[in-house]
Coordinates of C-alpha atoms in Angstrom, one line a residue:
X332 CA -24.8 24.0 16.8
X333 CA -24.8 20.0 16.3
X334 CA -22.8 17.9 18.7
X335 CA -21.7 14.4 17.2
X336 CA -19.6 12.0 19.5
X337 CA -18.0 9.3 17.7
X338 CA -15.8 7.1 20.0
X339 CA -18.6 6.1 22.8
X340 CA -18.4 2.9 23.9
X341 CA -20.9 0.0 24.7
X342 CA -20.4 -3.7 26.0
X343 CA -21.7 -7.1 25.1
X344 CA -21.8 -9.1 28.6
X345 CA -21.3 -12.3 26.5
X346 CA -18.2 -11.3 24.7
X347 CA -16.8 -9.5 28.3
X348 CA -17.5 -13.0 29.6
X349 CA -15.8 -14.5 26.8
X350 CA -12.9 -12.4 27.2
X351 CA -12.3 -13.4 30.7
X352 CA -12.6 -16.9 30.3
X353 CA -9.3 -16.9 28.4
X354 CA -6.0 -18.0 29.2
X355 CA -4.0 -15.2 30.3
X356 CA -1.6 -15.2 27.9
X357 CA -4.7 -14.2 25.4
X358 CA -7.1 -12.2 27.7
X359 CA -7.2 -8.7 28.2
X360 CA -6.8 -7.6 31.6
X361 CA -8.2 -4.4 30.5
X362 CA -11.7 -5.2 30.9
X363 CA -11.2 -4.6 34.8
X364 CA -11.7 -0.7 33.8
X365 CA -15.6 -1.8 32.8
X366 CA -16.2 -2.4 36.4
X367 CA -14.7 0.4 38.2
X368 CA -17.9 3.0 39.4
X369 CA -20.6 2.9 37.3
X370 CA -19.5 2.4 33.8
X371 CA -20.3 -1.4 33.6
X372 CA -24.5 0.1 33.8
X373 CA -23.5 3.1 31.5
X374 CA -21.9 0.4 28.8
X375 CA -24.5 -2.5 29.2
X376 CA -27.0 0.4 28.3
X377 CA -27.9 1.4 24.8
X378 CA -31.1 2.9 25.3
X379 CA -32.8 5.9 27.4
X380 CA -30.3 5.9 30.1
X381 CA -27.9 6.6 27.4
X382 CA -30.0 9.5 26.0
X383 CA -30.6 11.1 28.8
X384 CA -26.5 11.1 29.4
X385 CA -26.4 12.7 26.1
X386 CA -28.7 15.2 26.9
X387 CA -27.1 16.2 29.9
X388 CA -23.6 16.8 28.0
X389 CA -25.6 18.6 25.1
X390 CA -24.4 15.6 22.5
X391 CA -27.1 15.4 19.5
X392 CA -26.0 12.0 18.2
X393 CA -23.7 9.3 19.2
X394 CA -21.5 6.9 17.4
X395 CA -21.6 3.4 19.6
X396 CA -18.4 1.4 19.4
X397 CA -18.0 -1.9 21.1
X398 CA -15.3 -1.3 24.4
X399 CA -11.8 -2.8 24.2
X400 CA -10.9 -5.4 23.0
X401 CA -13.7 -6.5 20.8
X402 CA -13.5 -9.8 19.6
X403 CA -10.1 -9.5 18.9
X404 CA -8.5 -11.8 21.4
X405 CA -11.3 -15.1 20.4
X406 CA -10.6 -17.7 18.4
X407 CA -12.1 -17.6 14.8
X408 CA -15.0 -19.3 15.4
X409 CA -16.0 -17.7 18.7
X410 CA -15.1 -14.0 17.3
X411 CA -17.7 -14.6 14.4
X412 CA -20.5 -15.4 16.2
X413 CA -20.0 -12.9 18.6
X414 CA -19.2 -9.9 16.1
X415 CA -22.2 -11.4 14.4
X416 CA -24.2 -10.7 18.2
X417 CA -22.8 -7.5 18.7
X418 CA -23.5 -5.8 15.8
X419 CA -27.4 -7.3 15.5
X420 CA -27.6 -5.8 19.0
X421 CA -25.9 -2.3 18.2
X422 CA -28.2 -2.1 15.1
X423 CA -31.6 -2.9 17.0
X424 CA -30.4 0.3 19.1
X425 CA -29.9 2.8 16.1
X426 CA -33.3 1.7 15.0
X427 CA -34.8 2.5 18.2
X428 CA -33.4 5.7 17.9
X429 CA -32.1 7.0 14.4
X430 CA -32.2 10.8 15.3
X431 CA -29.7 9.9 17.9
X432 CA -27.7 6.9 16.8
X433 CA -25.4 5.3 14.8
X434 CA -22.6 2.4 15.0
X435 CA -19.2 1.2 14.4
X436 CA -19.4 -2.2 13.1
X437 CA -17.2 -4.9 15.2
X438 CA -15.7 -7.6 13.1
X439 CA -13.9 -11.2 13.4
X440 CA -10.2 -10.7 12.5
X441 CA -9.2 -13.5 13.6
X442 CA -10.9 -15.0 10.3
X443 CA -9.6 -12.4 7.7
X444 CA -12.5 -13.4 5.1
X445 CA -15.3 -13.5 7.6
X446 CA -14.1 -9.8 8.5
X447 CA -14.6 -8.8 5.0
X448 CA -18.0 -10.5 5.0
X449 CA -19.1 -9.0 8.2
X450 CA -17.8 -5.3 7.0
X451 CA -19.9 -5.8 4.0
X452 CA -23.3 -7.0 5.9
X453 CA -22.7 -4.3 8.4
X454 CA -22.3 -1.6 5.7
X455 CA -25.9 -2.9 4.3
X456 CA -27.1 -2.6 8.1
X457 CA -26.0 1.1 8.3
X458 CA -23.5 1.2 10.1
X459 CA -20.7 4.0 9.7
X460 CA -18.0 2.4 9.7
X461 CA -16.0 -0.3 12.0
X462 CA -13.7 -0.2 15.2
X463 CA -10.6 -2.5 15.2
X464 CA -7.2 -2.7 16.9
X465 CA -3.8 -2.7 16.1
X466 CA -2.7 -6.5 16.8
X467 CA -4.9 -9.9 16.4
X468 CA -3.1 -12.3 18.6
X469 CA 0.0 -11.7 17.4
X470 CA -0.7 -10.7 13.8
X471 CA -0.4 -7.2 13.2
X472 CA -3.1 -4.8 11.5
X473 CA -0.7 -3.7 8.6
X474 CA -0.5 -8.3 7.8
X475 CA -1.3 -8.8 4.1
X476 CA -3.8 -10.8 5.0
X477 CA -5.8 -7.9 6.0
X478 CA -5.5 -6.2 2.7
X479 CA -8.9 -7.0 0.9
X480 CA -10.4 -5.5 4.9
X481 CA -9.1 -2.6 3.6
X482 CA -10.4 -2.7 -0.6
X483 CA -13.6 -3.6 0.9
X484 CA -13.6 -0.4 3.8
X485 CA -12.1 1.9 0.8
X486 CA -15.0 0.7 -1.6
X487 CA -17.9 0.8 0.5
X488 CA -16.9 4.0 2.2
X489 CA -16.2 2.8 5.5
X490 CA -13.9 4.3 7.5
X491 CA -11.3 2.4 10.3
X492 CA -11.3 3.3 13.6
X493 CA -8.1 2.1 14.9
X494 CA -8.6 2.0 19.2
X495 CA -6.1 1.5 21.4
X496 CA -5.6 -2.4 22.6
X497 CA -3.2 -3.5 25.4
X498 CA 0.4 -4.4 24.7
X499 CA 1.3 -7.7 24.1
X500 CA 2.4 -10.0 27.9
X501 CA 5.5 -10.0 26.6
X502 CA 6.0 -6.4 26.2
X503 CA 3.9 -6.1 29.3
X504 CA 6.4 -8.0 30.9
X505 CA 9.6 -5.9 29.6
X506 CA 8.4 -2.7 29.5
X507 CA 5.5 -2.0 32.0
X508 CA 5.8 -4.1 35.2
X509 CA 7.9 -4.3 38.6
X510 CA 4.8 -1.7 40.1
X511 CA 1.5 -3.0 41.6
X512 CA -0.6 -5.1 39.4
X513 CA -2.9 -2.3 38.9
X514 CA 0.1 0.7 38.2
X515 CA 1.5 -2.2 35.9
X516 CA -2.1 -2.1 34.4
X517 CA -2.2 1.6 34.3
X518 CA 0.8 2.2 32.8
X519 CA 0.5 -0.1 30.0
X520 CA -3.0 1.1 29.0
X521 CA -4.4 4.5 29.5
X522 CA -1.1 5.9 31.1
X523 CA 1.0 4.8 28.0
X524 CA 0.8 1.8 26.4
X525 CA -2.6 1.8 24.6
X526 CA -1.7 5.0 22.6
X527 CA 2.0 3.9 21.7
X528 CA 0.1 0.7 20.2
X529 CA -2.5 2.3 18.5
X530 CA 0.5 4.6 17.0
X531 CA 2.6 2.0 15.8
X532 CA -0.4 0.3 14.6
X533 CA -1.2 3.3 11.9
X534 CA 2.6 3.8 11.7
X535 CA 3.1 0.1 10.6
X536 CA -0.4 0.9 8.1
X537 CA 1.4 3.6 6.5
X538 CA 4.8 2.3 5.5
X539 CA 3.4 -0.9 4.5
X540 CA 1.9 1.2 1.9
X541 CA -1.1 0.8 2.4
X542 CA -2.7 4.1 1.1
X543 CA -0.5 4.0 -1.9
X544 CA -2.6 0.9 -2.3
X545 CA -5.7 2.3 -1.4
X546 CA -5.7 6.0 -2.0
X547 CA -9.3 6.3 -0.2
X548 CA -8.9 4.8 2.7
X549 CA -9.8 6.6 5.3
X550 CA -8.8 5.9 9.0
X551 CA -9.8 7.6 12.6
X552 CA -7.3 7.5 15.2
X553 CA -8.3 8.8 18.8
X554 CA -6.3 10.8 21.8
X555 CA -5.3 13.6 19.6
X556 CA -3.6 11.2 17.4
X557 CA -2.4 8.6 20.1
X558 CA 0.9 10.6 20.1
X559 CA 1.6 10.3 16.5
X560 CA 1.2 13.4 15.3
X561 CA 3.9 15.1 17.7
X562 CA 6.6 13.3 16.2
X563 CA 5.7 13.4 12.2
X564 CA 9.5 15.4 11.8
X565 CA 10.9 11.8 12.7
X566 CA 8.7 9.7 11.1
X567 CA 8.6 11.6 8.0
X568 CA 12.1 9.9 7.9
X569 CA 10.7 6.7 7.2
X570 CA 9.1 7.5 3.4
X571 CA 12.3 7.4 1.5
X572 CA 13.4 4.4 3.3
X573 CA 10.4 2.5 2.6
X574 CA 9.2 3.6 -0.4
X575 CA 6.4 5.3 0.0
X576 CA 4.9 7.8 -2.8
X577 CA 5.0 10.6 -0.1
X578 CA 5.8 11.9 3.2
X579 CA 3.7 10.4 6.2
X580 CA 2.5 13.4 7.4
X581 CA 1.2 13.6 4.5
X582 CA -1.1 10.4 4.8
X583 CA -1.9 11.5 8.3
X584 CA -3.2 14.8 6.8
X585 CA -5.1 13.1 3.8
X586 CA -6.2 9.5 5.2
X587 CA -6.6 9.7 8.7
X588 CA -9.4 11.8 11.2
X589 CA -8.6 12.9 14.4
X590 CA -10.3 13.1 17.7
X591 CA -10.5 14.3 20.7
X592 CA -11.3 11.3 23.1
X593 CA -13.0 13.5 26.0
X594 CA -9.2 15.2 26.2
X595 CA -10.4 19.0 25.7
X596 CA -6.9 20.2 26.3
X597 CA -6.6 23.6 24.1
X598 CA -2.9 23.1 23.6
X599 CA -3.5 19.4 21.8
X600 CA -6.2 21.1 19.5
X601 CA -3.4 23.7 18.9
X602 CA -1.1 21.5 17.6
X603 CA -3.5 19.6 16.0
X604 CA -4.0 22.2 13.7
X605 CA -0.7 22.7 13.3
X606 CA -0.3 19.4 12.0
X607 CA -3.2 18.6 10.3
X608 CA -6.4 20.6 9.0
X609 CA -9.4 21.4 10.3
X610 CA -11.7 19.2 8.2
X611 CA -9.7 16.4 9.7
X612 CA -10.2 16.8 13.4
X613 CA -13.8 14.9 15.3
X614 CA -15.2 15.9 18.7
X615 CA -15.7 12.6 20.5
X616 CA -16.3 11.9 24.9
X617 CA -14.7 8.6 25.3
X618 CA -18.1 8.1 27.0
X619 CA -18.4 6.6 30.2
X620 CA -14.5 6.4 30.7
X621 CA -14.3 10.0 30.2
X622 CA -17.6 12.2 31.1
X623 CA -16.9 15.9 30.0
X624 CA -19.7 18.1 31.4
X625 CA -21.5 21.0 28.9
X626 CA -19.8 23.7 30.6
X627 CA -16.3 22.0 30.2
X628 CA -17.3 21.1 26.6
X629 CA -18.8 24.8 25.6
X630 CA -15.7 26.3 27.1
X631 CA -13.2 24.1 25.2
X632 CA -15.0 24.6 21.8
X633 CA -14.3 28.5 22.3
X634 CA -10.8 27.3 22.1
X635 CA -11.6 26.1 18.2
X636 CA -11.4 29.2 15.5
X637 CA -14.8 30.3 15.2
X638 CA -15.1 29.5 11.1
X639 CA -13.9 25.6 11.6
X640 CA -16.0 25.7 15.3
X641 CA -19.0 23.8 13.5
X642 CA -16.6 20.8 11.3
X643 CA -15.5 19.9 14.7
X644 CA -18.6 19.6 16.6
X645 CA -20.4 17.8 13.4
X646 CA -19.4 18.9 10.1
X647 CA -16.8 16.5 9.5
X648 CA -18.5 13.6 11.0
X649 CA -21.4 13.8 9.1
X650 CA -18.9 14.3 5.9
X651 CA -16.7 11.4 6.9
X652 CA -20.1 8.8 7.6
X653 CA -22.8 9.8 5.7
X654 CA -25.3 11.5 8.5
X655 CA -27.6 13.3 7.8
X656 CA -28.6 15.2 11.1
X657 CA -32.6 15.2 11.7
X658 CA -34.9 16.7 14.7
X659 CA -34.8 14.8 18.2

């Protein structure tokens, strides 16, 4: 049975650099998670080391997407050249290995027409789709001026990955600090705040109207669903009040994928199927951050109904992005 792992992350020193070489009212404080153990060595490396770390988990073929927070956080200017960078490199490594391979492509939303561009030269690369975040300074995802992103994604068959991205300082400020610098860090990244933002993000996507817009659209939202789908009986609320052609679980069950994130946690799979279907859920590591061994990850795939077992571990990613599996 194929293993495909779609949310495995790599890093661009340049753009980390970058990053940190903001003002702190723009960086991302975030990026302190790339240095803890080894996972700075496991991101900078997109090549045999990698492989062999895919071998040892049993994963056939992974998806490399750029780590938090992209180029999000640059100026427009900076953030092309550097999408430009990253996505050369990330395509050099699928070609040295296509049997094992593929890429989310990183793009410059700071310049709303570049992104478009650099979807469309990606796309013509290979790449699978693209990685972005919820919030471009402080312009969110769901902005009109992102809407011809999203005619272009729908079009070329490109799905979103929407990742989690730190809160803005101010909401730092008001809702996760008065700790330890790194508790305040914690809290508003992996322990919370990450997944509320990456919620709200597709939230925001949704009653905007964007899929009544774009009726193929598809989107990928990690972390079983960064929290979303345990509350659809509220947010269902919000169709009539905004308009919408349907319900919003019923856009989370017809134009958004789910994965796993390395979070093989029987009861979240359980509800995800209660939620959505299984055509719709993707097995993904969260590699290096998370580092599921084979025994964990054959045990938790007994958890999956035997008929759907196969959609999850590669099925629906190849269905979703367009790979066709071939021999190692």
């Amino acid at each position: 049975m194929a293993l495909i792992a779609i949310e495995e992350h790599w890093n661009l020193p340049a753009l980390t650099s970058a990053v940190k070489a903001l003002p702190e009212d723009y960086g991302d404080p975030s990026v302190l998670f790339d240095e803890m153990g080894d996972n700075l060595e496991r991101l900078h490396d997109i090549g045999d080391a990698r492989i062999a770390a895919m071998d040892a988990q049993g994963v056939d073929l992974q998806i490399l997407s750029l780590t938090p927070p992209g180029t999000h956080p640059l100026e427009p200017t900076r953030a092309r050249a550097l999408s430009e960078r990253a996505n050369d490199v990330a395509a050099e490594a699928v070609s040295r290995h296509p049997a094992r391979l593929r890429a989310f492509s990183t793009l410059p939303m700071a310049d709303p027409k570049a992104a478009v561009a650099e979807l469309e030269r990606a796309a013509g690369l290979g790449f699978v789709g693209t990685m972005v975040y919820g919030r471009t300074g402080e312009t969110p995802l769901d902005d009109p001026r992102y809407d011809d992103l999203f005619a272009a994604a729908a079009a070329l068959r490109q799905p979103i990955f929407i990742h989690p991205q730190i809160p803005s300082r101010p909401t730092r400020l008001a809702a996760y600090s008065g700790f330890d610098p790194m508790t305040d860090l914690a809290l508003a990244t992996f322990g919370w705040g990450w997944h509320v933002e990456a919620a709200v993000a597709a939230l925001r996507l949704i009653v905007r109207g964007t899929f009544d817009r774009h009726p193929d659209l598809q989107l990928v939202l990690g972390h079983w669903g960064e929290l979303l789908l345990f509350w659809t009986d509220r947010v269902d609320g919000l169709s009539r009040i905004a308009g919408l052609e349907r319900k919003v679980s019923d856009y989370i069950r017809s134009n958004f994928h789910i994965t796993s994130s390395g979070m093989l946690n029987p009861t979240l799979l359980r509800h995800a199927l209660d939620v959505t279907t299984p055509d719709r859920l993707l097995f993904s590591t969260d590699y290096p951050f998370q580092r599921p061994v084979r025994e964990g990850i054959e045990q938790f795939l007994t958890a999956f109904p035997a008929d759907d077992r196969e959609k999850f571990t590669a099925g629906n990613a190849c269905a979703l992005f367009g790979i066709s599996l071939t021999t190692k």
